[in-house]
Amino acid sequence: MNTRKLMPHEEAIELLPWLINDSLSGDERDTVLDHARSCVICRRETKALENLRDSVKRVISPAPIPAPDMRNINARIDALIHRQNLGRRWLSWIAEFCVSPWRIVFVAQTVLLVVLGTAVLWPTTRNAEFTTLTQSQDLADGHYLRVVFSPDLTHARLGVLLDDLGLAIVDGPSERGVYTLATQNSMAVAERDIALTHLSNHRSVLFAQPVDLGAAP
Amino acid sequence: MTNASNANDLALLYRVGRGDRGAFSELYRLYQPRLYGYLRRLLPDPTTVEEVLDDVMLVVWKDARKFRGRSAMSTWIFGIAYRKAMTAIRSELRYQAPLDRSTDANAIADKTSPDIDWIRAALVHLSPDHRQVVELTYFSGFSYAEIAAIASCPINTVKTRMFHARRRLKVLLPALAGQAREHDREHA
Ligand SMILES: [Zn+2]
């Protein structure tokens, strides 16, 4: 006596493609076949599916399968192994190196020294580009002065002062507030020195020096 | 799949996982015809087929150690092939297929005696998911449970995809049943 439960039509018709490819498990196959025996739609559908499958298989005849050619895949695996070995070599080198604690201390010390050395030397190197107030800058012909005025000196009073001494501003103020003053071309070095003495004693002048200091006779 | 062949597969894959090139060569030769047929039916260009096949086998080489035997080895390998084929199909649809897909669906359906090109065109009119389920069922002979494992989707999704593919193919190729009967008569 058949004790199997009858499969609903919706369930059975869904499984027909796998009935005809013979991949249903024994029980399931029997249940679908039981249903199909009593269901004209499923029988017709099975036939249609078989025809469809056979026709498609017949027209799409299997393309000739080429002989296995493993050259490409072997080359790719070789490259992969090479990369993996390279990685392993590095790892083992690092592991080997780290075996001795003294080596780790040595590396740490070296790194620390390099970092400290850089930190100490870096600002010095950068600040080396300063200029002295007396730097000549190709002006050492006896006619130039470098002067720093007090901030309280007004433009008007500066103009009067420079007129009195026969000086003119040719450059400045620099970042440090330095002016470069030129004497009139006809003025002798001696007269420039008088102007310099005057400036040095002026209460609104903080600093005054000839550009050719040390170079002048 | 028998337990014995499953055990053989596992042993072979275990050797591949340990870097045995001989075992890999054996595995390659074992699967190359099936994989080539499967991919060739999905992808029109033979060069692409060979490239995708090598992509699949490279993953097998790299991941052999990860295989835990929860499914049959063939299901695992076809799962890799499924994903690679899907990527290739989608990229072909993006770059080349307008030519193939331009074939009018009505013209295919009107054809009383579909030839190879028409059937190919009908299959191209299926979505990649539907084509895959038709291919894996009718040509590669997988069960719905295996297809679900290959496509990494629920069993009901496989059944639904097949249902829609069948309906679409019936619309596209109504003459096939008649042709099959004529063919049967010719060969009777
Ligand atoms: Zn039914």
XYZ file of C-alpha atoms and ligand atoms in Angstrom:
406
model
C 0.000 0.000 0.000
C 1.316 3.439 -0.951
C 1.614 5.528 2.241
C 3.348 8.504 0.608
C 1.650 11.836 0.981
C 0.539 13.278 -2.348
C 2.647 16.263 -3.372
C 0.786 19.502 -4.143
C 0.804 20.463 -7.844
C 2.735 23.752 -7.334
C 5.502 21.918 -5.545
C 5.689 19.091 -8.075
C 5.736 21.260 -11.195
C 8.652 23.249 -9.758
C 10.720 20.083 -9.371
C 10.175 18.732 -12.891
C 13.465 20.081 -14.345
C 15.334 18.065 -11.704
C 13.144 15.045 -12.287
C 14.266 14.990 -15.898
C 17.937 15.619 -15.076
C 17.668 12.671 -12.687
C 19.046 14.508 -9.661
C 16.090 14.167 -7.272
C 16.629 11.949 -4.252
C 14.816 8.608 -4.329
C 11.888 9.594 -2.103
C 11.382 12.957 -3.719
C 11.535 11.445 -7.179
C 8.859 8.871 -6.282
C 6.617 11.549 -4.770
C 6.866 13.732 -7.888
C 6.199 10.738 -10.127
C 3.183 9.771 -7.984
C 1.783 13.243 -8.442
C 2.502 13.306 -12.184
C 0.581 10.049 -12.631
C -2.572 11.772 -11.503
C -1.869 15.243 -12.968
C -2.215 15.787 -16.678
C -0.594 19.259 -16.504
C 2.583 17.893 -14.916
C 2.762 15.053 -17.444
C 2.432 17.501 -20.314
C 4.967 19.824 -18.706
C 7.439 16.968 -18.222
C 7.179 16.091 -21.893
C 7.604 19.729 -22.924
C 10.642 20.120 -20.687
C 12.239 16.963 -22.070
C 11.701 18.243 -25.597
C 13.108 21.619 -24.710
C 16.137 20.063 -23.029
C 16.772 17.630 -25.904
C 16.377 20.306 -28.550
C 18.628 22.749 -26.787
C 21.196 20.020 -26.200
C 21.021 18.910 -29.804
C 21.504 22.353 -31.321
C 24.049 23.498 -28.789
C 26.270 20.541 -29.436
C 29.136 20.542 -26.992
C 31.969 22.622 -28.393
C 35.112 20.576 -28.965
C 36.969 20.591 -25.668
C 40.613 21.524 -26.231
C 43.317 19.410 -24.631
C 44.272 20.772 -21.204
C 46.963 23.386 -21.593
C 48.503 24.152 -18.211
C 51.275 26.499 -19.349
C 49.409 29.641 -18.343
C 48.130 28.366 -15.007
C 51.562 26.926 -14.155
C 53.223 30.257 -14.882
C 50.691 32.026 -12.654
C 51.241 29.543 -9.834
C 55.033 29.903 -10.198
C 54.683 33.682 -9.886
C 52.406 33.275 -6.878
C 54.838 30.913 -5.150
C 57.710 33.282 -5.918
C 55.860 36.180 -4.281
C 54.933 34.045 -1.282
C 58.550 32.883 -0.870
C 59.795 36.446 -1.056
C 57.356 37.454 1.666
C 58.374 34.474 3.796
C 62.083 35.283 3.387
C 61.490 38.798 4.680
C 59.425 37.549 7.573
C 62.016 34.946 8.538
C 64.815 37.519 8.260
C 62.920 39.843 10.582
C 62.097 36.969 12.945
C 65.743 35.855 12.936
C 66.958 39.383 13.553
C 64.607 39.863 16.472
C 65.791 36.662 18.187
C 68.572 38.567 20.020
C 67.327 41.299 22.390
C 70.676 43.112 21.938
C 69.918 43.560 18.252
C 66.542 45.060 19.069
C 68.216 47.411 21.584
C 70.839 48.316 18.974
C 68.214 49.112 16.329
C 66.097 51.070 18.817
C 69.161 53.048 19.931
C 70.206 53.817 16.367
C 66.701 54.971 15.477
C 66.575 57.135 18.604
C 69.965 58.698 17.810
C 68.936 59.470 14.250
C 65.685 61.047 15.450
C 67.395 63.103 18.152
C 70.228 64.123 15.814
C 67.719 65.306 13.232
C 65.711 67.200 15.838
C 68.815 68.939 17.165
C 70.473 69.730 13.838
C 67.444 70.613 11.810
C 66.617 74.018 13.273
C 70.337 75.023 13.183
C 70.558 74.171 9.566
C 67.429 76.115 8.802
C 68.500 79.167 10.825
C 71.922 79.299 9.187
C 70.549 81.619 6.541
C 70.523 84.722 8.797
C 72.196 87.951 7.791
C 74.231 90.188 10.069
C 73.414 93.829 10.254
C 76.874 94.598 8.966
C 76.795 92.190 6.062
C 78.155 94.005 3.036
C 75.773 92.839 0.282
C 77.892 94.532 -2.416
C 77.361 97.979 -0.889
C 80.842 98.484 0.525
C 81.883 101.555 -1.392
C 82.022 103.874 1.647
C 78.673 105.567 1.041
C 76.241 103.311 2.899
C 75.055 103.041 6.480
C 72.855 100.608 8.274
C 70.621 102.206 10.863
C 67.892 101.062 13.222
C 65.591 103.840 14.354
C 63.562 103.911 17.515
C 59.878 103.118 16.884
C 58.826 106.447 18.374
C 60.524 108.411 15.545
C 57.852 109.831 13.263
C 58.199 109.919 9.492
C 58.318 113.698 9.525
C 61.147 113.862 12.053
C 62.992 111.093 10.203
C 62.740 113.135 6.995
C 64.127 116.224 8.719
C 66.970 114.229 10.298
C 68.006 112.622 7.013
C 67.844 115.967 5.193
C 70.047 117.528 7.876
C 72.668 114.812 7.490
C 72.445 114.595 3.678
C 71.308 110.937 3.772
C 68.652 109.078 1.814
C 66.943 105.764 2.444
C 67.889 103.253 -0.284
C 66.551 100.103 1.323
C 64.537 98.918 4.306
C 63.231 98.545 6.727
C 64.184 94.868 6.802
C 62.361 92.314 8.968
C 64.569 93.480 11.830
C 63.808 97.169 11.157
C 67.151 97.916 9.536
C 67.354 100.792 7.036
C 70.124 101.153 4.509
C 71.034 104.801 4.064
C 73.183 106.262 1.332
C 75.235 109.409 1.521
C 75.246 111.854 -1.398
C 77.735 110.796 -4.081
C 79.908 113.877 -3.562
C 80.204 113.214 0.187
C 83.595 112.001 1.354
C 84.003 109.102 3.747
C 85.043 111.550 6.434
C 81.747 113.425 6.095
C 79.874 110.166 6.228
C 81.654 109.371 9.487
C 80.489 112.708 10.905
C 76.913 111.821 9.920
C 77.462 108.430 11.537
C 78.649 109.961 14.785
C 75.612 112.234 14.764
C 73.272 109.328 14.218
C 74.990 107.219 16.921
C 74.359 110.004 19.433
C 70.776 110.665 18.367
C 68.247 109.434 20.945
C 65.918 108.017 18.285
C 68.670 105.910 16.705
C 69.185 102.498 18.257
C 71.948 101.317 15.976
C 74.153 102.805 13.274
C 77.123 101.345 11.448
C 78.892 101.776 8.098
C 78.266 98.955 5.641
C 81.983 98.656 4.839
C 82.996 98.244 8.483
C 86.380 96.583 8.542
C 86.746 96.911 4.792
C 87.274 100.616 4.647
C 90.801 101.898 4.900
C 28.270 11.298 -5.679
C 29.489 8.168 -3.896
C 31.305 8.267 -0.577
C 34.359 6.669 -2.209
C 34.675 9.301 -4.911
C 34.050 11.996 -2.292
C 36.897 10.572 -0.218
C 39.147 10.496 -3.317
C 38.271 14.108 -4.082
C 39.044 15.134 -0.523
C 42.381 13.322 -0.601
C 43.278 14.982 -3.897
C 42.303 18.423 -2.653
C 44.216 17.859 0.580
C 47.366 17.205 -1.474
C 46.712 20.332 -3.550
C 46.322 22.301 -0.318
C 49.775 21.115 0.708
C 51.248 22.519 -2.497
C 51.467 19.254 -4.449
C 51.765 20.352 -8.096
C 51.230 16.782 -9.337
C 47.907 16.580 -7.486
C 46.916 19.957 -8.899
C 47.717 18.780 -12.410
C 45.531 15.717 -11.809
C 42.693 17.884 -10.520
C 43.027 20.280 -13.444
C 42.804 17.483 -15.991
C 39.842 15.998 -14.120
C 37.803 19.215 -14.140
C 38.987 20.958 -17.308
C 36.467 19.244 -19.663
C 33.448 19.905 -17.409
C 34.464 23.454 -16.586
C 35.325 24.226 -20.199
C 31.934 22.933 -21.392
C 30.100 24.859 -18.693
C 31.920 28.114 -19.361
C 31.843 27.712 -23.133
C 28.058 27.475 -23.109
C 27.840 30.672 -21.082
C 30.590 32.702 -22.738
C 30.855 33.097 -26.503
C 34.583 33.793 -26.727
C 36.848 30.716 -26.375
C 39.792 32.841 -25.248
C 37.715 34.299 -22.414
C 36.628 30.764 -21.502
C 40.241 29.626 -21.132
C 41.143 32.702 -19.098
C 38.154 32.283 -16.776
C 38.910 28.567 -16.413
C 42.466 29.379 -15.318
C 41.102 32.038 -12.923
C 38.887 29.370 -11.380
C 41.714 26.867 -11.032
C 44.028 29.479 -9.533
C 41.448 30.086 -6.792
C 41.256 26.306 -6.290
C 45.051 26.220 -5.874
C 45.045 29.128 -3.414
C 41.988 28.101 -1.390
C 42.335 24.312 -1.357
C 43.353 24.444 2.318
C 40.158 26.313 3.185
C 37.876 23.588 1.772
C 36.153 21.911 4.716
C 34.187 19.261 2.820
C 30.758 20.633 3.778
C 29.731 20.158 0.141
C 31.067 17.951 -2.653
C 34.304 19.164 -4.202
C 32.555 19.563 -7.575
C 29.971 21.869 -5.958
C 32.769 23.930 -4.421
C 34.690 24.205 -7.701
C 31.541 25.015 -9.675
C 30.671 27.631 -7.056
C 33.956 29.373 -7.871
C 33.282 28.945 -11.600
C 29.747 30.315 -11.159
C 31.017 33.532 -9.615
C 33.783 33.959 -12.196
C 31.342 33.218 -15.032
C 28.842 35.694 -13.605
C 31.473 38.438 -13.591
C 32.475 37.587 -17.170
C 28.850 37.441 -18.391
C 28.061 40.782 -16.808
C 31.126 42.404 -18.294
C 30.230 40.951 -21.708
C 26.681 42.228 -21.389
C 28.119 45.620 -20.578
C 30.610 45.792 -23.432
C 29.577 43.427 -26.225
C 26.164 41.962 -25.851
C 24.074 44.742 -27.407
C 24.822 42.916 -30.687
C 23.438 39.613 -29.431
C 20.631 41.074 -27.402
C 19.518 43.228 -30.293
C 17.949 40.098 -31.786
C 14.241 40.748 -31.416
C 12.566 38.377 -28.958
C 9.448 38.223 -31.157
C 11.547 37.277 -34.171
C 13.031 34.389 -32.196
C 9.585 33.215 -31.146
C 8.278 33.410 -34.754
C 10.989 31.143 -36.044
C 9.314 27.801 -36.839
C 12.545 25.833 -37.007
C 15.041 27.404 -34.627
C 18.668 26.810 -35.516
C 21.689 27.046 -33.252
C 21.948 30.831 -33.524
C 18.298 31.337 -32.615
C 18.549 29.127 -29.572
C 21.715 30.900 -28.526
C 19.885 34.201 -28.994
C 16.973 32.912 -26.883
C 19.375 31.943 -24.092
C 21.006 35.362 -24.271
C 17.561 36.852 -23.653
C 17.515 35.162 -20.259
C 19.059 37.027 -17.357
C 22.509 35.755 -16.271
C 20.970 34.164 -13.158
C 18.340 32.346 -15.224
C 20.872 31.207 -17.817
C 23.055 29.815 -15.064
C 20.268 27.784 -13.509
C 19.247 26.378 -16.921
C 22.861 25.539 -17.722
C 23.584 23.944 -14.352
C 20.407 21.865 -14.487
C 20.160 20.742 -18.110
C 23.815 20.534 -19.080
C 25.837 20.077 -15.908
C 23.178 17.894 -14.251
C 23.237 19.440 -10.757
C 20.413 19.027 -8.241
C 18.582 22.123 -7.026
C 20.326 21.830 -3.647
C 23.730 21.733 -5.346
C 22.803 24.720 -7.509
C 21.770 26.608 -4.374
C 25.202 25.848 -2.883
C 26.975 26.815 -6.119
C 25.062 30.084 -6.458
C 25.121 30.767 -2.688
C 21.381 31.336 -2.565
C 18.367 29.654 -0.938
C 16.844 26.586 -2.609
C 13.572 28.441 -3.193
C 15.453 31.098 -5.161
C 16.832 28.397 -7.465
C 13.334 27.017 -8.015
C 11.923 30.471 -8.690
C 14.707 31.304 -11.144
C 14.108 28.062 -12.997
C 10.369 28.734 -13.085
C 10.910 32.136 -14.714
C 13.540 30.786 -17.109
C 11.182 28.009 -18.232
C 8.366 30.470 -18.822
C 10.654 32.769 -20.804
C 12.062 29.960 -22.921
C 8.549 28.714 -23.680
C 7.660 32.152 -24.983
C 10.913 32.473 -26.922
C 11.075 28.974 -28.359
C 7.511 27.660 -28.749
C 8.479 25.705 -31.867
C 11.043 23.548 -30.110
C 8.643 20.843 -28.988
C 7.382 20.413 -32.551
C 10.901 20.298 -33.897
C 11.815 17.657 -31.350
C 8.872 15.506 -32.432
C 9.897 15.846 -36.084
C 13.451 14.925 -35.137
C 12.210 11.892 -33.241
C 10.169 10.821 -36.259
C 13.204 11.223 -38.549
C 15.237 8.993 -36.287
C 12.486 6.421 -35.721
Zn 0.720 18.758 -11.270
